[in-house]
């Protein structure tokens, strides 16, 4: 009897916990929202976060191999940064990141998820209030839950609602936004938010996960591009998307970074990034620095998509300067059927189902990359427009 068969035949004898797991998975299967781990298909990529194609850039890959071969280092970091896991490579990368992202200091994290978790759960404290955008990423909500502070959401990109919430909240105030929302693909009305934060003496945090490496003229991200970096107590940059590698950093004042080193449990109690990751991130950063305008080609392709997408007869995003676009297809089943249809035509376009988005707001997410050809974009739009 296989493990699966044993599992199924023993449902009758299950205790409450096992029955609950079984029941919750069964419900997901029933409403077609069961998540599974599929292998990546060899389709035209309109889905990944690899906005600049760096994850498979041959020049970058050979420079990583070259540096790795020439560096004396262990395979794993062997411990937390505070014990045996620190190295000259980690420190040099942090110094390069601080310089690149125009901040006094930077601190590496194993992922964007843990960076946000660390920041949001550690800096706001008991009696303080965290206000985050309704569309904020799960790791920021998780950080707020882990913190001792009070927390509330405000309506997506709505300064009026943020104003109301700021008026009512107590203690030190923290406002958390993303530079580009991962599902909506839009940016916050940041100047209005900054004005409100100044008025209410609130601190601002920004997650630049989807703008790292391509936004701004030198790929330094969205707020540097707008010369607003001084307005934020902390900024989070991730390397698994535009930089094609993995990991993340928080940048801010030297004191903020020292504080995180001392108090942020997701930084303290984990094995540090391994040397090969540190080398990869550093090489990706160097690669980026040598490009004239890393986001230029991507922006051209976004503009081309937006021009062509006018032909699409259903509700869709109009996100200017954003590689994240969507086509509204309400209902999990409809979104699944539509994405399967596009996949059969050769396009890797994924559905975003509820509960990831609210019920009725299910959609197809279309990610544009610098390496998508105009022909591919044209064919995709044509397939979407002819959807049965
Ligand atoms: C807005 C945002 N923040 C943080 C993360 C997490 O980053 P990472 O994948 O490096 O853990 C993601 C990843 O999907 C994201 O979309």
Tab-separated table of C-alpha atoms and ligand atoms in Angstrom:
chain	number	residue	atom	x	y	z
A	1	UNK	CA	0.000	0.000	0.000
A	2	UNK	CA	1.410	3.424	-0.967
A	3	UNK	CA	1.645	6.260	1.544
A	4	UNK	CA	-1.231	8.019	-0.279
A	5	UNK	CA	-3.436	4.922	-0.140
A	6	UNK	CA	-2.665	4.480	3.545
A	7	UNK	CA	-3.533	8.129	4.125
A	8	UNK	CA	-6.841	7.853	2.275
A	9	UNK	CA	-7.972	4.561	3.823
A	10	UNK	CA	-7.302	5.873	7.281
A	11	UNK	CA	-9.550	8.963	6.929
A	12	UNK	CA	-12.237	7.198	8.909
A	13	UNK	CA	-9.897	6.673	11.832
A	14	UNK	CA	-8.458	10.188	11.721
A	15	UNK	CA	-8.213	12.321	14.809
A	16	UNK	CA	-9.559	15.885	14.733
A	17	UNK	CA	-6.374	17.550	13.526
A	18	UNK	CA	-5.904	15.167	10.598
A	19	UNK	CA	-9.578	15.440	9.652
A	20	UNK	CA	-9.258	19.212	9.654
A	21	UNK	CA	-6.227	19.183	7.335
A	22	UNK	CA	-7.992	16.769	5.046
A	23	UNK	CA	-11.211	18.796	5.013
A	24	UNK	CA	-9.475	22.119	4.317
A	25	UNK	CA	-7.535	20.648	1.393
A	26	UNK	CA	-10.705	18.994	0.067
A	27	UNK	CA	-12.499	22.379	0.124
A	28	UNK	CA	-9.682	23.991	-1.838
A	29	UNK	CA	-9.849	21.198	-4.382
A	30	UNK	CA	-13.596	21.663	-4.634
A	31	UNK	CA	-13.400	25.400	-5.393
A	32	UNK	CA	-10.378	24.911	-7.679
A	33	UNK	CA	-8.019	26.891	-5.437
A	34	UNK	CA	-5.745	24.015	-4.391
A	35	UNK	CA	-2.114	25.066	-4.705
A	36	UNK	CA	0.324	22.508	-6.120
A	37	UNK	CA	4.016	22.567	-7.002
A	38	UNK	CA	4.264	22.376	-10.775
A	39	UNK	CA	7.481	22.294	-12.755
A	40	UNK	CA	8.168	25.398	-14.797
A	41	UNK	CA	6.843	25.001	-18.318
A	42	UNK	CA	8.899	25.901	-21.362
A	43	UNK	CA	6.474	28.594	-22.446
A	44	UNK	CA	6.974	32.262	-23.281
A	45	UNK	CA	7.528	33.909	-19.915
A	46	UNK	CA	4.762	36.377	-19.018
A	47	UNK	CA	4.738	35.249	-15.421
A	48	UNK	CA	8.064	35.354	-13.584
A	49	UNK	CA	9.497	38.281	-11.630
A	50	UNK	CA	12.738	38.017	-13.594
A	51	UNK	CA	12.060	41.449	-15.116
A	52	UNK	CA	15.486	41.879	-16.735
A	53	UNK	CA	16.184	38.213	-17.468
A	54	UNK	CA	19.217	38.282	-15.159
A	55	UNK	CA	18.439	34.834	-13.713
A	56	UNK	CA	19.685	33.293	-16.957
A	57	UNK	CA	22.053	35.994	-18.168
A	58	UNK	CA	25.150	34.206	-19.457
A	59	UNK	CA	27.549	37.070	-18.872
A	60	UNK	CA	26.410	37.357	-15.263
A	61	UNK	CA	26.569	33.600	-14.756
A	62	UNK	CA	30.154	33.405	-16.002
A	63	UNK	CA	31.248	36.324	-13.815
A	64	UNK	CA	29.683	34.577	-10.771
A	65	UNK	CA	31.526	31.342	-11.623
A	66	UNK	CA	34.788	33.203	-12.101
A	67	UNK	CA	34.585	35.071	-8.788
A	68	UNK	CA	33.477	31.943	-6.934
A	69	UNK	CA	36.364	29.919	-8.347
A	70	UNK	CA	38.815	32.617	-7.295
A	71	UNK	CA	37.432	33.030	-3.762
A	72	UNK	CA	38.444	30.928	-0.807
A	73	UNK	CA	35.201	30.270	0.985
A	74	UNK	CA	33.111	27.561	2.575
A	75	UNK	CA	29.964	26.170	0.976
A	76	UNK	CA	27.636	27.193	3.762
A	77	UNK	CA	27.838	30.180	6.089
A	78	UNK	CA	28.029	27.735	9.070
A	79	UNK	CA	26.045	29.875	11.502
A	80	UNK	CA	24.203	33.100	12.248
A	81	UNK	CA	25.927	36.349	11.289
A	82	UNK	CA	26.342	36.932	15.038
A	83	UNK	CA	28.248	33.660	15.492
A	84	UNK	CA	30.330	32.001	12.755
A	85	UNK	CA	28.271	33.101	9.716
A	86	UNK	CA	29.787	36.535	9.150
A	87	UNK	CA	32.464	37.055	6.501
A	88	UNK	CA	34.382	39.748	4.693
A	89	UNK	CA	32.167	39.044	1.622
A	90	UNK	CA	28.992	39.766	3.616
A	91	UNK	CA	30.428	43.028	4.941
A	92	UNK	CA	31.706	44.156	1.542
A	93	UNK	CA	28.374	43.400	-0.100
A	94	UNK	CA	26.550	45.398	2.574
A	95	UNK	CA	28.869	48.303	2.029
A	96	UNK	CA	28.265	48.111	-1.767
A	97	UNK	CA	24.499	47.908	-1.214
A	98	UNK	CA	24.503	50.929	1.092
A	99	UNK	CA	26.421	52.928	-1.493
A	100	UNK	CA	24.239	51.764	-4.394
A	101	UNK	CA	20.981	52.453	-2.563
A	102	UNK	CA	22.274	55.769	-1.181
A	103	UNK	CA	21.939	54.991	2.521
A	104	UNK	CA	24.340	55.148	5.476
A	105	UNK	CA	24.056	51.372	6.060
A	106	UNK	CA	22.572	48.119	4.754
A	107	UNK	CA	21.837	44.722	6.290
A	108	UNK	CA	21.482	41.464	4.345
A	109	UNK	CA	18.584	39.070	4.861
A	110	UNK	CA	17.975	35.570	3.523
A	111	UNK	CA	14.850	36.718	1.656
A	112	UNK	CA	12.517	39.652	1.200
A	113	UNK	CA	10.017	37.787	3.328
A	114	UNK	CA	12.337	37.659	6.337
A	115	UNK	CA	13.584	41.212	5.792
A	116	UNK	CA	10.059	42.608	6.021
A	117	UNK	CA	9.176	40.272	8.865
A	118	UNK	CA	12.236	41.456	10.792
A	119	UNK	CA	11.632	45.152	10.173
A	120	UNK	CA	7.912	45.282	10.884
A	121	UNK	CA	7.950	42.963	13.885
A	122	UNK	CA	10.905	44.654	15.576
A	123	UNK	CA	10.852	48.432	15.111
A	124	UNK	CA	7.199	49.219	15.996
A	125	UNK	CA	6.645	48.336	19.658
A	126	UNK	CA	3.908	47.953	22.267
A	127	UNK	CA	1.558	50.968	22.200
A	128	UNK	CA	2.633	51.955	18.660
A	129	UNK	CA	0.434	51.646	15.573
A	130	UNK	CA	1.289	50.167	12.178
A	131	UNK	CA	-0.853	51.235	9.217
A	132	UNK	CA	-0.348	49.255	6.040
A	133	UNK	CA	-1.984	49.371	2.619
A	134	UNK	CA	-4.768	46.824	2.174
A	135	UNK	CA	-2.898	45.322	-0.814
A	136	UNK	CA	0.395	44.932	1.071
A	137	UNK	CA	2.386	41.696	0.766
A	138	UNK	CA	1.692	38.844	3.201
A	139	UNK	CA	5.111	39.146	4.896
A	140	UNK	CA	4.324	42.682	6.079
A	141	UNK	CA	0.982	41.596	7.526
A	142	UNK	CA	2.809	38.707	9.171
A	143	UNK	CA	5.397	41.112	10.622
A	144	UNK	CA	2.605	43.297	12.032
A	145	UNK	CA	0.977	40.257	13.636
A	146	UNK	CA	4.275	39.225	15.194
A	147	UNK	CA	4.947	42.713	16.564
A	148	UNK	CA	3.593	43.961	19.890
A	149	UNK	CA	2.107	47.032	18.156
A	150	UNK	CA	-1.491	47.681	17.098
A	151	UNK	CA	-2.050	47.371	13.381
A	152	UNK	CA	-4.710	48.317	10.824
A	153	UNK	CA	-4.950	48.417	7.052
A	154	UNK	CA	-6.004	51.461	5.042
A	155	UNK	CA	-7.768	51.388	1.678
A	156	UNK	CA	-5.470	50.684	-1.239
A	157	UNK	CA	-3.618	53.847	-2.324
A	158	UNK	CA	-6.187	56.032	-0.549
A	159	UNK	CA	-4.716	59.123	1.185
A	160	UNK	CA	-8.181	60.059	2.534
A	161	UNK	CA	-8.504	56.766	4.380
A	162	UNK	CA	-4.897	56.922	5.598
A	163	UNK	CA	-5.633	60.431	6.925
A	164	UNK	CA	-8.654	59.164	8.879
A	165	UNK	CA	-6.681	56.246	10.324
A	166	UNK	CA	-3.711	58.456	11.272
A	167	UNK	CA	-6.066	60.801	13.121
A	168	UNK	CA	-7.379	57.933	15.217
A	169	UNK	CA	-4.258	55.935	16.004
A	170	UNK	CA	-2.107	56.080	19.118
A	171	UNK	CA	1.575	55.832	20.028
A	172	UNK	CA	4.361	56.097	17.505
A	173	UNK	CA	2.946	55.700	14.026
A	174	UNK	CA	4.344	53.653	11.141
A	175	UNK	CA	3.022	53.634	7.585
A	176	UNK	CA	4.059	50.752	5.312
A	177	UNK	CA	3.742	50.799	1.518
A	178	UNK	CA	5.155	49.049	-1.535
A	179	UNK	CA	6.695	50.899	-4.454
A	180	UNK	CA	4.775	48.599	-6.828
A	181	UNK	CA	2.012	46.327	-5.620
A	182	UNK	CA	2.562	42.730	-6.605
A	183	UNK	CA	-1.049	41.954	-7.543
A	184	UNK	CA	-2.393	45.395	-8.547
A	185	UNK	CA	0.802	46.471	-10.326
A	186	UNK	CA	0.301	50.111	-9.316
A	187	UNK	CA	2.402	52.547	-7.265
A	188	UNK	CA	1.299	54.540	-4.197
A	189	UNK	CA	0.500	58.295	-4.297
A	190	UNK	CA	3.720	58.700	-2.410
A	191	UNK	CA	3.937	62.494	-2.193
A	192	UNK	CA	0.519	62.681	-0.553
A	193	UNK	CA	1.494	59.903	1.853
A	194	UNK	CA	4.743	61.699	2.707
A	195	UNK	CA	2.824	64.907	3.441
A	196	UNK	CA	0.468	62.991	5.769
A	197	UNK	CA	3.355	61.263	7.528
A	198	UNK	CA	5.001	64.617	8.127
A	199	UNK	CA	1.736	66.095	9.437
A	200	UNK	CA	1.197	63.202	11.880
A	201	UNK	CA	4.883	62.567	12.608
A	202	UNK	CA	4.599	59.030	11.278
A	203	UNK	CA	7.579	56.998	10.050
A	204	UNK	CA	7.444	55.537	6.526
A	205	UNK	CA	8.691	52.115	5.387
A	206	UNK	CA	8.769	51.052	1.757
A	207	UNK	CA	9.170	47.622	0.174
A	208	UNK	CA	10.857	47.973	-3.243
A	209	UNK	CA	10.652	44.240	-4.094
A	210	UNK	CA	9.169	44.827	-7.560
A	211	UNK	CA	11.207	47.917	-8.483
A	212	UNK	CA	14.701	46.815	-7.410
A	213	UNK	CA	17.159	46.728	-10.296
A	214	UNK	CA	15.127	48.404	-13.022
A	215	UNK	CA	13.194	51.468	-11.726
A	216	UNK	CA	14.865	54.880	-11.636
A	217	UNK	CA	17.438	55.810	-14.234
A	218	UNK	CA	20.146	53.525	-12.802
A	219	UNK	CA	18.008	50.674	-11.518
A	220	UNK	CA	18.341	51.923	-7.938
A	221	UNK	CA	14.618	51.661	-7.376
A	222	UNK	CA	11.585	53.882	-7.324
A	223	UNK	CA	12.166	56.300	-4.469
A	224	UNK	CA	15.767	57.057	-5.402
A	225	UNK	CA	14.506	57.732	-8.933
A	226	UNK	CA	12.225	60.375	-7.432
A	227	UNK	CA	14.817	61.676	-4.986
A	228	UNK	CA	12.632	60.821	-2.031
A	229	UNK	CA	14.837	58.333	-0.199
A	230	UNK	CA	15.358	60.666	2.784
A	231	UNK	CA	11.667	60.387	3.627
A	232	UNK	CA	11.878	56.738	4.706
A	233	UNK	CA	13.101	55.289	7.978
A	234	UNK	CA	13.791	52.040	6.137
A	235	UNK	CA	13.702	50.716	2.589
A	236	UNK	CA	13.625	47.016	1.637
A	237	UNK	CA	15.210	45.814	-1.621
A	238	UNK	CA	14.977	42.212	-2.784
A	239	UNK	CA	17.278	40.309	-5.135
A	240	UNK	CA	15.054	37.442	-6.269
A	241	UNK	CA	13.176	39.487	-8.865
A	242	UNK	CA	14.934	42.191	-10.941
A	243	UNK	CA	18.390	41.030	-9.799
A	244	UNK	CA	17.771	37.420	-10.815
A	245	UNK	CA	19.337	35.953	-7.657
A	246	UNK	CA	17.996	35.606	-4.079
A	247	UNK	CA	18.001	37.422	-0.741
A	248	UNK	CA	17.254	40.985	0.323
A	249	UNK	CA	18.540	43.952	2.261
A	250	UNK	CA	17.185	46.690	4.486
A	251	UNK	CA	18.825	50.083	4.158
A	252	UNK	CA	18.625	52.986	6.575
A	253	UNK	CA	20.617	54.818	9.222
A	254	UNK	CA	23.552	53.128	10.933
A	255	UNK	CA	21.537	53.164	14.152
A	256	UNK	CA	18.544	51.431	12.531
A	257	UNK	CA	20.843	48.692	11.194
A	258	UNK	CA	22.581	48.272	14.591
A	259	UNK	CA	19.145	48.036	16.166
A	260	UNK	CA	18.083	45.266	13.771
A	261	UNK	CA	21.335	43.377	14.369
A	262	UNK	CA	20.568	43.463	18.092
A	263	UNK	CA	16.831	42.886	18.185
A	264	UNK	CA	15.504	41.397	14.916
A	265	UNK	CA	14.930	37.718	15.603
A	266	UNK	CA	14.617	36.723	11.889
A	267	UNK	CA	18.150	38.122	11.490
A	268	UNK	CA	19.652	36.761	14.709
A	269	UNK	CA	18.330	33.216	14.814
A	270	UNK	CA	19.067	31.937	11.332
A	271	UNK	CA	22.042	30.719	9.311
A	272	UNK	CA	23.468	33.564	7.219
A	273	UNK	CA	23.287	33.623	3.416
A	274	UNK	CA	25.955	31.246	2.057
A	275	UNK	CA	29.070	32.736	0.400
A	276	UNK	CA	27.966	31.624	-3.101
A	277	UNK	CA	24.734	33.636	-2.694
A	278	UNK	CA	26.653	36.656	-1.460
A	279	UNK	CA	28.988	36.422	-4.466
A	280	UNK	CA	26.013	36.070	-6.848
A	281	UNK	CA	24.257	39.137	-5.442
A	282	UNK	CA	27.460	41.188	-5.599
A	283	UNK	CA	28.075	40.164	-9.214
A	284	UNK	CA	24.449	41.009	-10.144
A	285	UNK	CA	24.895	44.420	-8.547
A	286	UNK	CA	28.151	45.005	-10.449
A	287	UNK	CA	26.473	43.861	-13.677
A	288	UNK	CA	23.691	46.368	-13.100
A	289	UNK	CA	26.126	49.208	-12.375
A	290	UNK	CA	27.753	48.627	-15.769
A	291	UNK	CA	24.489	49.050	-17.663
A	292	UNK	CA	23.629	52.537	-18.863
A	293	UNK	CA	19.950	52.394	-18.100
A	294	UNK	CA	18.878	48.942	-16.881
A	295	UNK	CA	15.132	49.629	-17.063
A	296	UNK	CA	15.020	51.289	-20.488
A	297	UNK	CA	14.302	48.182	-22.552
A	298	UNK	CA	11.734	46.991	-19.991
A	299	UNK	CA	9.897	50.320	-20.117
A	300	UNK	CA	9.819	50.175	-23.925
A	301	UNK	CA	8.186	46.745	-23.763
A	302	UNK	CA	5.685	47.908	-21.136
A	303	UNK	CA	4.693	50.853	-23.355
A	304	UNK	CA	4.322	48.543	-26.314
A	305	UNK	CA	2.097	46.181	-24.298
A	306	UNK	CA	-0.070	49.101	-23.104
A	307	UNK	CA	-0.559	50.388	-26.651
A	308	UNK	CA	-1.498	46.950	-27.941
A	309	UNK	CA	-3.640	46.077	-24.905
A	310	UNK	CA	-6.144	48.762	-25.910
A	311	UNK	CA	-7.599	46.037	-28.146
A	312	UNK	CA	-8.465	43.832	-25.172
A	313	UNK	CA	-12.239	43.956	-24.721
A	314	UNK	CA	-12.389	43.173	-20.974
A	315	UNK	CA	-11.427	45.158	-17.835
A	316	UNK	CA	-7.655	45.373	-17.582
A	317	UNK	CA	-4.941	47.347	-15.846
A	318	UNK	CA	-3.503	50.573	-17.251
A	319	UNK	CA	-0.403	50.574	-15.078
A	320	UNK	CA	2.006	53.046	-16.591
A	321	UNK	CA	5.713	52.211	-16.083
A	322	UNK	CA	4.801	48.904	-14.473
A	323	UNK	CA	5.816	45.408	-15.573
A	324	UNK	CA	2.844	44.023	-13.615
A	325	UNK	CA	-0.423	44.154	-15.558
A	326	UNK	CA	-3.650	42.205	-15.180
A	327	UNK	CA	-6.756	41.124	-17.042
A	328	UNK	CA	-9.846	40.804	-14.832
A	329	UNK	CA	-11.486	37.367	-15.065
A	330	UNK	CA	-13.808	37.050	-12.053
A	331	UNK	CA	-14.204	33.561	-10.572
A	332	UNK	CA	-11.534	30.954	-9.843
A	333	UNK	CA	-12.802	28.575	-12.507
A	334	UNK	CA	-12.977	31.251	-15.212
A	335	UNK	CA	-9.470	32.482	-14.391
A	336	UNK	CA	-8.126	28.913	-14.459
A	337	UNK	CA	-9.802	28.062	-17.766
A	338	UNK	CA	-8.546	31.290	-19.334
A	339	UNK	CA	-4.968	30.764	-18.187
A	340	UNK	CA	-5.020	27.150	-19.427
A	341	UNK	CA	-6.200	28.411	-22.805
A	342	UNK	CA	-3.280	30.868	-22.987
A	343	UNK	CA	-0.813	28.231	-21.813
A	344	UNK	CA	-1.989	25.913	-24.591
A	345	UNK	CA	-1.207	28.752	-26.999
A	346	UNK	CA	2.348	28.846	-25.603
A	347	UNK	CA	2.156	31.744	-23.107
A	348	UNK	CA	3.051	31.316	-19.466
A	349	UNK	CA	0.339	33.484	-17.893
A	350	UNK	CA	-0.849	32.553	-14.412
A	351	UNK	CA	-4.205	33.047	-12.776
A	352	UNK	CA	-4.408	34.876	-9.465
A	353	UNK	CA	-7.156	33.178	-7.549
A	354	UNK	CA	-9.048	33.954	-4.386
A	355	UNK	CA	-8.054	33.850	-1.531
A	356	UNK	CA	-4.847	35.517	-2.833
A	357	UNK	CA	-7.133	38.295	-4.181
A	358	UNK	CA	-10.663	38.989	-2.850
A	359	UNK	CA	-13.478	36.879	-4.322
A	360	UNK	CA	-14.775	38.429	-7.556
A	361	UNK	CA	-11.370	40.059	-8.241
A	362	UNK	CA	-9.715	36.968	-9.711
A	363	UNK	CA	-7.509	37.820	-12.633
A	364	UNK	CA	-4.707	36.868	-14.958
A	365	UNK	CA	-1.417	38.469	-14.096
A	366	UNK	CA	0.677	39.479	-17.092
A	367	UNK	CA	4.324	40.239	-16.282
A	368	UNK	CA	6.289	42.022	-18.938
A	369	UNK	CA	10.050	41.500	-19.220
A	370	UNK	CA	12.793	43.308	-21.091
A	371	UNK	CA	13.432	40.072	-23.036
A	372	UNK	CA	9.851	39.607	-24.288
A	373	UNK	CA	9.879	40.422	-27.991
A	374	UNK	CA	7.320	42.777	-29.533
A	375	UNK	CA	6.062	39.853	-31.584
A	376	UNK	CA	5.475	37.789	-28.426
A	377	UNK	CA	3.595	40.685	-26.832
A	378	UNK	CA	1.512	41.195	-29.971
A	379	UNK	CA	0.646	37.487	-30.135
A	380	UNK	CA	-0.272	37.410	-26.450
A	381	UNK	CA	-2.622	40.387	-26.775
A	382	UNK	CA	-4.177	38.857	-29.855
A	383	UNK	CA	-4.756	35.546	-28.019
A	384	UNK	CA	-6.298	37.375	-25.048
A	385	UNK	CA	-8.569	39.398	-27.356
A	386	UNK	CA	-9.800	36.251	-29.088
A	387	UNK	CA	-10.505	34.468	-25.850
A	388	UNK	CA	-13.464	32.100	-26.342
B	1	LIG	C1	6.040	42.972	-2.413
B	1	LIG	C2	6.855	41.793	-1.985
B	1	LIG	N1	7.591	41.888	-0.881
B	1	LIG	C3	8.345	40.861	-0.457
B	1	LIG	C4	8.378	39.676	-1.140
B	1	LIG	C5	9.205	38.552	-0.631
B	1	LIG	O1	10.454	38.581	-1.231
B	1	LIG	P1	11.285	37.237	-1.370
B	1	LIG	O2	10.708	36.472	-2.511
B	1	LIG	O3	12.686	37.687	-1.573
B	1	LIG	O4	11.109	36.501	-0.065
B	1	LIG	C6	7.639	39.529	-2.324
B	1	LIG	C7	7.705	38.264	-3.078
B	1	LIG	O5	6.840	37.799	-3.719
B	1	LIG	C8	6.848	40.622	-2.747
B	1	LIG	O6	6.086	40.523	-3.854
